[in-house]
Amino acid sequence: MSPHAPPLRGSLPPEGADPAWGGPAPDRSPAAQALGPGCLALDNAAELARISAWIPQVLTQKLRRRGLVVAISGGIDSSVCAALSVRAVGAKKVFGLLLPERDSSGFSTERGRLLAEHLGIEYQVHDIAPALEALGCYQQRDEAIRRVVPEYGEGWKNKIVIAGGVDGGGINFFKLVVQSPEGEQRSVRLPLREYLQIVAATNFKQRVRKTMDYYHADRLNYAVVGTPNKLEYDQGFFVKNGDGSADLKPIAHLYKTQVYGMARHLGLPDDICSAVPTTDTYTLPQGQDEFYFALPYAQMDLALWAVENGRTAQELGTALGISTEQAERVVADIGAKRRATEYLGGAPELMPKA
């Protein structure tokens, strides 16, 4: 038989051969794929079945809880986690929480309600602003801002943005952007002390929300669902003992791009499937790429995939349309964030046995 002749009917192709024509099978390993969006392709139906089987198994056999609590922000990740939870255990065993505060976008609560009603789950809206006020969240943040911008006061808005990185020599630093009541914006480089205080104060928001999650989990004998995607989980984009705390994390292995695809596969409302990733933490609109990541999520997904699959910076640069030097900075930033945030997901250090 010619090496390229089709196999005889009813016979099996030799080991390593392509069943369609009997020749050597094409190399479909990650190393052989052209670096591009196709690398992130996902069999949504198969993955949905896999996650839907895993959640109840973990819930009943390991966690020994009756249902699931999901904090719903109106964003893509929490929406997909809520939908997956419903697919896995049914709507009657999923409890949703909407936890706005005074800096939250109105769209967040609107989309959260839309999702909860779309899924048919019980949910509760609880404004956490009074708790944050009592803890000094807003006061501590504003005090740090006024040390940098003394005129900052009532009616002003703010956000923190990352700078440097890809285009600035690979060294990240943070700037404070403020907007006066008249709409005038200005930005200043943040000293370390003020940056740390602003972040520490705003982290109250995630920690108070998690306290509410676990109150309802204890009340219902439910488990808490964590909602980070792979990019966030790998790069430490979460608050220790805040949104990083959970009993199970069903999409921590999915890239953000894949989460959007899963949302569409699940038939979630268009407003949610097209939601732009934001932190929803500061009073000025803020994308995740402004605050933490070197590039927009779709490019960061591909960069992380490239790092995990041993691709070169030159390949990455070509795929992203940036220089090799810039791609090297992106790769270096991924490694730096992994090292800097490793402790966030770690267990407490214990004294070794004598």
mmCIF file of C-alpha atoms in Angstrom:
data_model
loop_
_atom_site.group_PDB
_atom_site.id
_atom_site.type_symbol
_atom_site.label_atom_id
_atom_site.label_comp_id
_atom_site.label_asym_id
_atom_site.label_seq_id
_atom_site.Cartn_x
_atom_site.Cartn_y
_atom_site.Cartn_z
ATOM 1 C CA MET A 1 0.000 0.000 0.000
ATOM 2 C CA SER A 2 1.252 3.457 -0.849
ATOM 3 C CA PRO A 3 2.049 5.482 2.318
ATOM 4 C CA HIS A 4 -0.522 8.046 1.172
ATOM 5 C CA ALA A 5 -3.217 5.597 0.050
ATOM 6 C CA PRO A 6 -6.407 5.500 2.125
ATOM 7 C CA PRO A 7 -6.628 2.509 4.499
ATOM 8 C CA LEU A 8 -8.710 -0.491 3.497
ATOM 9 C CA ARG A 9 -12.341 -0.325 4.587
ATOM 10 C CA GLY A 10 -12.756 -1.736 8.075
ATOM 11 C CA SER A 11 -9.056 -1.566 8.934
ATOM 12 C CA LEU A 12 -7.492 0.660 11.569
ATOM 13 C CA PRO A 13 -4.753 3.104 10.533
ATOM 14 C CA PRO A 14 -1.310 2.353 11.906
ATOM 15 C CA GLU A 15 -0.299 4.037 15.154
ATOM 16 C CA GLY A 16 0.510 7.696 14.590
ATOM 17 C CA ALA A 17 -1.289 7.875 11.250
ATOM 18 C CA ASP A 18 -4.083 10.240 10.270
ATOM 19 C CA PRO A 19 -7.283 8.118 10.083
ATOM 20 C CA ALA A 20 -8.493 10.127 7.081
ATOM 21 C CA TRP A 21 -5.699 9.174 4.700
ATOM 22 C CA GLY A 22 -3.246 6.854 6.400
ATOM 23 C CA GLY A 23 -0.261 9.214 6.404
ATOM 24 C CA PRO A 24 1.443 10.706 9.452
ATOM 25 C CA ALA A 25 -1.032 12.455 11.750
ATOM 26 C CA PRO A 26 -0.744 16.261 11.821
ATOM 27 C CA ASP A 27 0.919 17.696 14.891
ATOM 28 C CA ARG A 28 -1.850 19.293 16.949
ATOM 29 C CA SER A 29 0.224 19.946 20.057
ATOM 30 C CA PRO A 30 0.266 23.490 21.494
ATOM 31 C CA ALA A 31 3.843 23.912 20.273
ATOM 32 C CA ALA A 32 2.725 23.365 16.671
ATOM 33 C CA GLN A 33 -0.202 25.804 16.702
ATOM 34 C CA ALA A 34 0.103 29.179 15.064
ATOM 35 C CA LEU A 35 0.108 31.719 17.873
ATOM 36 C CA GLY A 36 -3.176 33.584 17.627
ATOM 37 C CA PRO A 37 -6.771 33.655 18.890
ATOM 38 C CA GLY A 38 -7.289 30.067 17.727
ATOM 39 C CA CYS A 39 -5.027 28.885 20.550
ATOM 40 C CA LEU A 40 -7.785 29.830 22.983
ATOM 41 C CA ALA A 41 -10.533 27.909 21.174
ATOM 42 C CA LEU A 42 -12.646 25.861 23.584
ATOM 43 C CA ASP A 43 -15.212 23.095 23.142
ATOM 44 C CA ASN A 44 -17.863 24.900 25.183
ATOM 45 C CA ALA A 45 -20.323 22.005 25.290
ATOM 46 C CA ALA A 46 -17.707 19.555 26.548
ATOM 47 C CA GLU A 47 -16.326 22.031 29.081
ATOM 48 C CA LEU A 48 -19.810 22.880 30.324
ATOM 49 C CA ALA A 49 -20.490 19.181 30.892
ATOM 50 C CA ARG A 50 -17.181 18.761 32.714
ATOM 51 C CA ILE A 51 -17.710 21.723 35.052
ATOM 52 C CA SER A 52 -21.361 20.790 35.647
ATOM 53 C CA ALA A 53 -20.259 17.336 36.798
ATOM 54 C CA TRP A 54 -17.396 18.649 38.930
ATOM 55 C CA ILE A 55 -19.343 21.230 40.961
ATOM 56 C CA PRO A 56 -21.882 18.864 42.617
ATOM 57 C CA GLN A 57 -19.166 16.286 43.206
ATOM 58 C CA VAL A 58 -17.026 18.799 45.100
ATOM 59 C CA LEU A 59 -20.044 20.295 46.837
ATOM 60 C CA THR A 60 -21.352 17.022 48.248
ATOM 61 C CA GLN A 61 -18.247 14.877 48.662
ATOM 62 C CA LYS A 62 -15.622 17.405 49.794
ATOM 63 C CA LEU A 63 -17.369 20.522 51.047
ATOM 64 C CA ARG A 64 -20.503 18.753 52.303
ATOM 65 C CA ARG A 65 -22.763 21.738 51.706
ATOM 66 C CA ARG A 66 -26.305 22.007 50.387
ATOM 67 C CA GLY A 67 -25.955 24.725 47.754
ATOM 68 C CA LEU A 68 -23.957 27.672 46.449
ATOM 69 C CA VAL A 69 -23.641 31.394 47.199
ATOM 70 C CA VAL A 70 -22.479 33.595 44.313
ATOM 71 C CA ALA A 71 -21.763 37.316 44.638
ATOM 72 C CA ILE A 72 -22.955 38.818 41.347
ATOM 73 C CA SER A 73 -21.243 41.992 40.169
ATOM 74 C CA GLY A 74 -22.936 42.161 36.777
ATOM 75 C CA GLY A 75 -19.631 41.344 35.110
ATOM 76 C CA ILE A 76 -18.857 38.413 32.865
ATOM 77 C CA ASP A 77 -17.009 36.219 35.378
ATOM 78 C CA SER A 78 -19.541 36.235 38.206
ATOM 79 C CA SER A 79 -22.367 35.883 35.682
ATOM 80 C CA VAL A 80 -20.847 32.770 34.135
ATOM 81 C CA CYS A 81 -20.119 31.320 37.585
ATOM 82 C CA ALA A 82 -23.745 31.854 38.615
ATOM 83 C CA ALA A 83 -25.003 30.262 35.396
ATOM 84 C CA LEU A 84 -22.651 27.292 35.790
ATOM 85 C CA SER A 85 -23.842 26.870 39.366
ATOM 86 C CA VAL A 86 -27.444 26.741 38.209
ATOM 87 C CA ARG A 87 -26.581 24.195 35.529
ATOM 88 C CA ALA A 88 -24.793 22.084 38.120
ATOM 89 C CA VAL A 89 -27.167 22.081 41.089
ATOM 90 C CA GLY A 90 -30.364 23.817 39.948
ATOM 91 C CA ALA A 91 -31.685 27.325 40.536
ATOM 92 C CA LYS A 92 -33.255 26.495 43.903
ATOM 93 C CA LYS A 93 -29.850 25.722 45.390
ATOM 94 C CA VAL A 94 -28.111 28.895 44.230
ATOM 95 C CA PHE A 95 -28.314 32.147 46.198
ATOM 96 C CA GLY A 96 -27.179 35.394 44.581
ATOM 97 C CA LEU A 97 -25.834 38.482 46.310
ATOM 98 C CA LEU A 98 -25.661 41.975 44.836
ATOM 99 C CA LEU A 99 -23.408 44.122 47.039
ATOM 100 C CA PRO A 100 -23.150 47.694 45.704
ATOM 101 C CA GLU A 101 -21.554 50.627 47.496
ATOM 102 C CA ARG A 102 -21.486 54.329 46.788
ATOM 103 C CA ASP A 103 -18.708 54.128 44.179
ATOM 104 C CA SER A 104 -20.329 51.267 42.229
ATOM 105 C CA SER A 105 -21.624 51.821 38.732
ATOM 106 C CA GLY A 106 -25.413 51.753 38.464
ATOM 107 C CA PHE A 107 -24.988 49.361 35.545
ATOM 108 C CA SER A 108 -23.521 46.743 37.876
ATOM 109 C CA THR A 109 -26.670 46.375 39.948
ATOM 110 C CA GLU A 110 -28.901 46.560 36.879
ATOM 111 C CA ARG A 111 -27.006 43.754 35.158
ATOM 112 C CA GLY A 112 -26.871 41.777 38.393
ATOM 113 C CA ARG A 113 -30.642 41.880 38.732
ATOM 114 C CA LEU A 114 -31.026 41.037 35.057
ATOM 115 C CA LEU A 115 -28.855 37.953 35.462
ATOM 116 C CA ALA A 116 -30.482 36.729 38.684
ATOM 117 C CA GLU A 117 -33.944 37.011 37.175
ATOM 118 C CA HIS A 118 -32.752 35.403 33.937
ATOM 119 C CA LEU A 119 -31.442 32.416 35.924
ATOM 120 C CA GLY A 120 -34.457 32.288 38.237
ATOM 121 C CA ILE A 121 -32.425 32.293 41.447
ATOM 122 C CA GLU A 122 -33.214 33.838 44.804
ATOM 123 C CA TYR A 123 -31.091 36.920 45.412
ATOM 124 C CA GLN A 124 -30.634 39.816 47.783
ATOM 125 C CA VAL A 125 -29.362 43.375 47.258
ATOM 126 C CA HIS A 126 -27.392 44.757 50.183
ATOM 127 C CA ASP A 127 -25.760 48.191 50.137
ATOM 128 C CA ILE A 128 -22.420 47.850 51.930
ATOM 129 C CA ALA A 129 -21.647 51.607 51.906
ATOM 130 C CA PRO A 130 -22.669 52.169 55.569
ATOM 131 C CA ALA A 131 -20.330 49.391 56.697
ATOM 132 C CA LEU A 132 -17.501 50.801 54.600
ATOM 133 C CA GLU A 133 -18.143 54.276 55.958
ATOM 134 C CA ALA A 134 -17.980 52.978 59.530
ATOM 135 C CA LEU A 135 -14.713 51.148 58.819
ATOM 136 C CA GLY A 136 -13.120 54.305 57.404
ATOM 137 C CA CYS A 137 -12.783 53.041 53.837
ATOM 138 C CA TYR A 138 -13.681 56.323 52.141
ATOM 139 C CA GLN A 139 -12.018 58.526 54.777
ATOM 140 C CA GLN A 140 -8.680 56.702 54.625
ATOM 141 C CA ARG A 141 -8.708 56.724 50.825
ATOM 142 C CA ASP A 142 -9.523 60.429 50.585
ATOM 143 C CA GLU A 143 -6.893 61.381 53.170
ATOM 144 C CA ALA A 144 -4.220 59.679 51.056
ATOM 145 C CA ILE A 145 -5.481 61.395 47.900
ATOM 146 C CA ARG A 146 -5.427 64.834 49.555
ATOM 147 C CA ARG A 147 -1.779 64.385 50.484
ATOM 148 C CA VAL A 148 -1.092 64.277 46.738
ATOM 149 C CA VAL A 149 -3.885 66.567 45.487
ATOM 150 C CA PRO A 150 -4.719 68.931 48.394
ATOM 151 C CA GLU A 151 -7.794 70.430 46.696
ATOM 152 C CA TYR A 152 -9.481 67.022 46.334
ATOM 153 C CA GLY A 153 -12.850 67.101 48.089
ATOM 154 C CA GLU A 154 -16.601 66.724 47.785
ATOM 155 C CA GLY A 155 -17.761 65.993 44.247
ATOM 156 C CA TRP A 156 -14.327 64.945 42.988
ATOM 157 C CA LYS A 157 -13.724 61.555 41.381
ATOM 158 C CA ASN A 158 -10.672 59.344 41.250
ATOM 159 C CA LYS A 159 -8.979 56.215 39.946
ATOM 160 C CA ILE A 160 -5.525 54.645 39.879
ATOM 161 C CA VAL A 161 -3.892 53.698 36.564
ATOM 162 C CA ILE A 162 -0.767 51.676 35.838
ATOM 163 C CA ALA A 163 2.002 53.238 33.772
ATOM 164 C CA GLY A 164 5.440 52.283 32.476
ATOM 165 C CA GLY A 165 5.356 48.594 31.630
ATOM 166 C CA VAL A 166 5.329 47.749 27.925
ATOM 167 C CA ASP A 167 6.152 51.238 26.651
ATOM 168 C CA GLY A 168 8.074 52.612 29.613
ATOM 169 C CA GLY A 169 11.143 50.431 29.930
ATOM 170 C CA GLY A 170 9.403 47.588 31.751
ATOM 171 C CA ILE A 171 9.171 49.313 35.139
ATOM 172 C CA ASN A 172 5.598 49.721 36.395
ATOM 173 C CA PHE A 173 4.462 52.637 38.499
ATOM 174 C CA PHE A 174 1.047 54.043 39.365
ATOM 175 C CA LYS A 175 -0.609 57.356 38.738
ATOM 176 C CA LEU A 176 -3.587 58.929 40.455
ATOM 177 C CA VAL A 177 -6.187 60.406 38.105
ATOM 178 C CA VAL A 178 -8.629 62.873 39.648
ATOM 179 C CA GLN A 179 -11.517 64.799 38.157
ATOM 180 C CA SER A 180 -12.906 68.022 39.604
ATOM 181 C CA PRO A 181 -16.655 68.692 39.840
ATOM 182 C CA GLU A 182 -16.221 70.871 36.727
ATOM 183 C CA GLY A 183 -14.924 67.872 34.765
ATOM 184 C CA GLU A 184 -11.259 68.853 34.641
ATOM 185 C CA GLN A 185 -8.915 65.858 34.906
ATOM 186 C CA ARG A 186 -5.319 65.717 36.048
ATOM 187 C CA SER A 187 -2.931 62.891 36.831
ATOM 188 C CA VAL A 188 0.028 62.689 39.191
ATOM 189 C CA ARG A 189 2.515 59.969 39.968
ATOM 190 C CA LEU A 190 1.643 58.292 43.255
ATOM 191 C CA PRO A 191 4.264 57.980 45.991
ATOM 192 C CA LEU A 192 4.411 54.481 47.460
ATOM 193 C CA ARG A 193 2.921 55.436 50.828
ATOM 194 C CA GLU A 194 -0.181 57.003 49.286
ATOM 195 C CA TYR A 195 -0.585 54.217 46.738
ATOM 196 C CA LEU A 196 -0.527 51.555 49.448
ATOM 197 C CA GLN A 197 -3.018 53.438 51.624
ATOM 198 C CA ILE A 198 -5.491 53.967 48.775
ATOM 199 C CA VAL A 199 -5.313 50.291 47.778
ATOM 200 C CA ALA A 200 -5.572 49.125 51.398
ATOM 201 C CA ALA A 201 -8.635 51.306 51.929
ATOM 202 C CA THR A 202 -10.390 50.157 48.764
ATOM 203 C CA ASN A 203 -9.641 46.524 49.652
ATOM 204 C CA PHE A 204 -12.187 46.937 52.454
ATOM 205 C CA LYS A 205 -14.806 46.659 49.713
ATOM 206 C CA GLN A 206 -13.853 43.133 48.651
ATOM 207 C CA ARG A 207 -13.380 41.989 52.242
ATOM 208 C CA VAL A 208 -16.745 43.286 53.412
ATOM 209 C CA ARG A 209 -18.416 41.631 50.429
ATOM 210 C CA LYS A 210 -16.758 38.340 51.309
ATOM 211 C CA THR A 211 -18.000 38.677 54.897
ATOM 212 C CA MET A 212 -21.526 38.927 53.494
ATOM 213 C CA ASP A 213 -20.922 35.910 51.248
ATOM 214 C CA TYR A 214 -19.957 33.772 54.201
ATOM 215 C CA TYR A 215 -22.760 35.049 56.412
ATOM 216 C CA HIS A 216 -25.277 33.739 53.913
ATOM 217 C CA ALA A 217 -23.242 30.584 53.293
ATOM 218 C CA ASP A 218 -23.297 29.830 57.028
ATOM 219 C CA ARG A 219 -26.984 30.685 57.275
ATOM 220 C CA LEU A 220 -27.934 28.359 54.430
ATOM 221 C CA ASN A 221 -25.224 25.707 54.885
ATOM 222 C CA TYR A 222 -24.018 26.612 51.388
ATOM 223 C CA ALA A 223 -20.516 26.947 49.872
ATOM 224 C CA VAL A 224 -19.098 30.175 48.441
ATOM 225 C CA VAL A 225 -18.221 30.301 44.753
ATOM 226 C CA GLY A 226 -15.120 32.244 43.767
ATOM 227 C CA THR A 227 -15.245 33.931 40.372
ATOM 228 C CA PRO A 228 -11.686 34.624 39.112
ATOM 229 C CA ASN A 229 -10.780 33.587 35.581
ATOM 230 C CA LYS A 230 -7.384 32.092 34.724
ATOM 231 C CA LEU A 231 -5.735 35.422 33.940
ATOM 232 C CA GLU A 232 -6.813 36.950 37.243
ATOM 233 C CA TYR A 233 -6.011 33.825 39.249
ATOM 234 C CA ASP A 234 -2.571 33.335 37.686
ATOM 235 C CA GLN A 235 -1.601 36.985 37.969
ATOM 236 C CA GLY A 236 -2.896 37.588 41.489
ATOM 237 C CA PHE A 237 -5.615 40.050 40.530
ATOM 238 C CA PHE A 238 -7.651 39.520 43.692
ATOM 239 C CA VAL A 239 -7.676 40.607 47.325
ATOM 240 C CA LYS A 240 -6.384 38.230 49.991
ATOM 241 C CA ASN A 241 -9.287 37.271 52.271
ATOM 242 C CA GLY A 242 -11.511 39.262 49.937
ATOM 243 C CA ASP A 243 -12.595 38.176 46.480
ATOM 244 C CA GLY A 244 -9.724 35.675 46.582
ATOM 245 C CA SER A 245 -11.452 33.716 49.333
ATOM 246 C CA ALA A 246 -13.881 30.964 48.283
ATOM 247 C CA ASP A 247 -14.686 27.278 48.662
ATOM 248 C CA LEU A 248 -14.545 26.459 44.949
ATOM 249 C CA LYS A 249 -13.458 28.366 41.835
ATOM 250 C CA PRO A 250 -15.074 26.846 38.739
ATOM 251 C CA ILE A 251 -13.542 29.101 36.047
ATOM 252 C CA ALA A 252 -10.026 29.640 37.401
ATOM 253 C CA HIS A 253 -8.754 27.453 34.544
ATOM 254 C CA LEU A 254 -10.534 29.420 31.791
ATOM 255 C CA TYR A 255 -8.985 32.411 30.051
ATOM 256 C CA LYS A 256 -11.120 35.551 30.011
ATOM 257 C CA THR A 257 -11.669 35.089 26.277
ATOM 258 C CA GLN A 258 -13.030 31.612 26.975
ATOM 259 C CA VAL A 259 -15.308 32.934 29.716
ATOM 260 C CA TYR A 260 -16.921 35.289 27.192
ATOM 261 C CA GLY A 261 -17.401 32.341 24.840
ATOM 262 C CA MET A 262 -18.954 30.281 27.615
ATOM 263 C CA ALA A 263 -21.346 33.135 28.442
ATOM 264 C CA ARG A 264 -22.628 33.131 24.884
ATOM 265 C CA HIS A 265 -22.867 29.330 24.887
ATOM 266 C CA LEU A 266 -24.934 29.523 28.084
ATOM 267 C CA GLY A 267 -27.309 31.999 26.426
ATOM 268 C CA LEU A 268 -26.756 34.812 28.920
ATOM 269 C CA PRO A 269 -28.299 38.230 28.168
ATOM 270 C CA ASP A 270 -26.533 40.352 25.552
ATOM 271 C CA ASP A 271 -25.856 43.145 28.054
ATOM 272 C CA ILE A 272 -23.757 40.714 30.085
ATOM 273 C CA CYS A 273 -22.050 39.002 27.138
ATOM 274 C CA SER A 274 -20.852 42.397 25.902
ATOM 275 C CA ALA A 275 -19.903 43.828 29.308
ATOM 276 C CA VAL A 276 -16.457 45.473 29.325
ATOM 277 C CA PRO A 277 -14.200 44.282 32.174
ATOM 278 C CA THR A 278 -13.878 46.948 34.872
ATOM 279 C CA THR A 279 -12.751 47.021 38.485
ATOM 280 C CA ASP A 280 -15.945 48.865 39.570
ATOM 281 C CA THR A 281 -13.967 50.080 42.577
ATOM 282 C CA TYR A 282 -13.109 53.720 41.896
ATOM 283 C CA THR A 283 -15.392 56.648 41.159
ATOM 284 C CA LEU A 284 -13.998 57.200 37.652
ATOM 285 C CA PRO A 285 -14.519 54.434 35.072
ATOM 286 C CA GLN A 286 -11.542 52.097 35.147
ATOM 287 C CA GLY A 287 -10.669 49.148 32.923
ATOM 288 C CA GLN A 288 -8.713 46.221 34.342
ATOM 289 C CA ASP A 289 -5.917 46.905 31.867
ATOM 290 C CA GLU A 290 -5.648 50.476 33.212
ATOM 291 C CA PHE A 291 -5.182 49.312 36.780
ATOM 292 C CA TYR A 292 -3.305 46.033 36.646
ATOM 293 C CA PHE A 293 -2.601 44.321 33.346
ATOM 294 C CA ALA A 294 -0.050 45.408 30.764
ATOM 295 C CA LEU A 295 -2.471 44.910 27.856
ATOM 296 C CA PRO A 296 -6.215 44.469 27.230
ATOM 297 C CA TYR A 297 -7.530 41.070 28.349
ATOM 298 C CA ALA A 298 -7.622 39.394 24.912
ATOM 299 C CA GLN A 299 -3.936 40.178 24.351
ATOM 300 C CA MET A 300 -3.033 39.247 27.926
ATOM 301 C CA ASP A 301 -4.801 35.905 27.492
ATOM 302 C CA LEU A 302 -2.682 35.160 24.461
ATOM 303 C CA ALA A 303 0.489 36.320 26.223
ATOM 304 C CA LEU A 304 -0.188 34.068 29.205
ATOM 305 C CA TRP A 305 -0.958 31.141 26.875
ATOM 306 C CA ALA A 306 2.319 31.781 25.071
ATOM 307 C CA VAL A 307 4.277 31.788 28.333
ATOM 308 C CA GLU A 308 2.627 28.580 29.522
ATOM 309 C CA ASN A 309 3.306 26.839 26.214
ATOM 310 C CA GLY A 310 6.916 27.869 25.789
ATOM 311 C CA ARG A 311 6.507 30.344 22.922
ATOM 312 C CA THR A 312 9.176 32.936 22.269
ATOM 313 C CA ALA A 313 8.856 36.671 22.764
ATOM 314 C CA GLN A 314 9.422 37.106 19.041
ATOM 315 C CA GLU A 315 6.411 34.892 18.257
ATOM 316 C CA LEU A 316 4.334 36.748 20.828
ATOM 317 C CA GLY A 317 5.324 40.127 19.437
ATOM 318 C CA THR A 318 4.340 39.078 15.924
ATOM 319 C CA ALA A 319 0.973 37.751 17.152
ATOM 320 C CA LEU A 320 0.189 40.921 19.117
ATOM 321 C CA GLY A 321 1.586 43.406 16.615
ATOM 322 C CA ILE A 322 4.205 44.743 19.029
ATOM 323 C CA SER A 323 7.991 44.660 18.995
ATOM 324 C CA THR A 324 9.954 41.740 20.388
ATOM 325 C CA GLU A 325 11.317 44.066 23.068
ATOM 326 C CA GLN A 326 7.803 45.022 24.142
ATOM 327 C CA ALA A 327 6.770 41.351 24.147
ATOM 328 C CA GLU A 328 9.758 40.581 26.383
ATOM 329 C CA ARG A 329 8.490 43.198 28.825
ATOM 330 C CA VAL A 330 5.035 41.612 28.827
ATOM 331 C CA VAL A 331 6.560 38.213 29.552
ATOM 332 C CA ALA A 332 8.721 39.686 32.309
ATOM 333 C CA ASP A 333 5.681 41.388 33.823
ATOM 334 C CA ILE A 334 3.776 38.083 33.924
ATOM 335 C CA GLY A 335 6.664 36.503 35.837
ATOM 336 C CA ALA A 336 7.005 39.476 38.175
ATOM 337 C CA LYS A 337 3.311 39.440 39.068
ATOM 338 C CA ARG A 338 3.437 35.702 39.727
ATOM 339 C CA ARG A 339 6.304 36.178 42.173
ATOM 340 C CA ALA A 340 4.873 39.257 43.858
ATOM 341 C CA THR A 341 1.397 37.796 44.424
ATOM 342 C CA GLU A 342 2.281 34.182 45.217
ATOM 343 C CA TYR A 343 1.499 34.722 48.906
ATOM 344 C CA LEU A 344 -2.090 35.809 48.145
ATOM 345 C CA GLY A 345 -3.310 32.266 47.552
ATOM 346 C CA GLY A 346 -0.972 30.522 49.937
ATOM 347 C CA ALA A 347 -1.784 28.829 53.212
ATOM 348 C CA PRO A 348 -0.423 30.420 56.410
ATOM 349 C CA GLU A 349 3.171 29.592 57.227
ATOM 350 C CA LEU A 350 3.423 27.247 60.184
ATOM 351 C CA MET A 351 6.309 26.655 62.546
ATOM 352 C CA PRO A 352 8.116 23.461 61.472
ATOM 353 C CA LYS A 353 8.343 20.534 63.869
ATOM 354 C CA ALA A 354 11.338 20.608 66.151
#
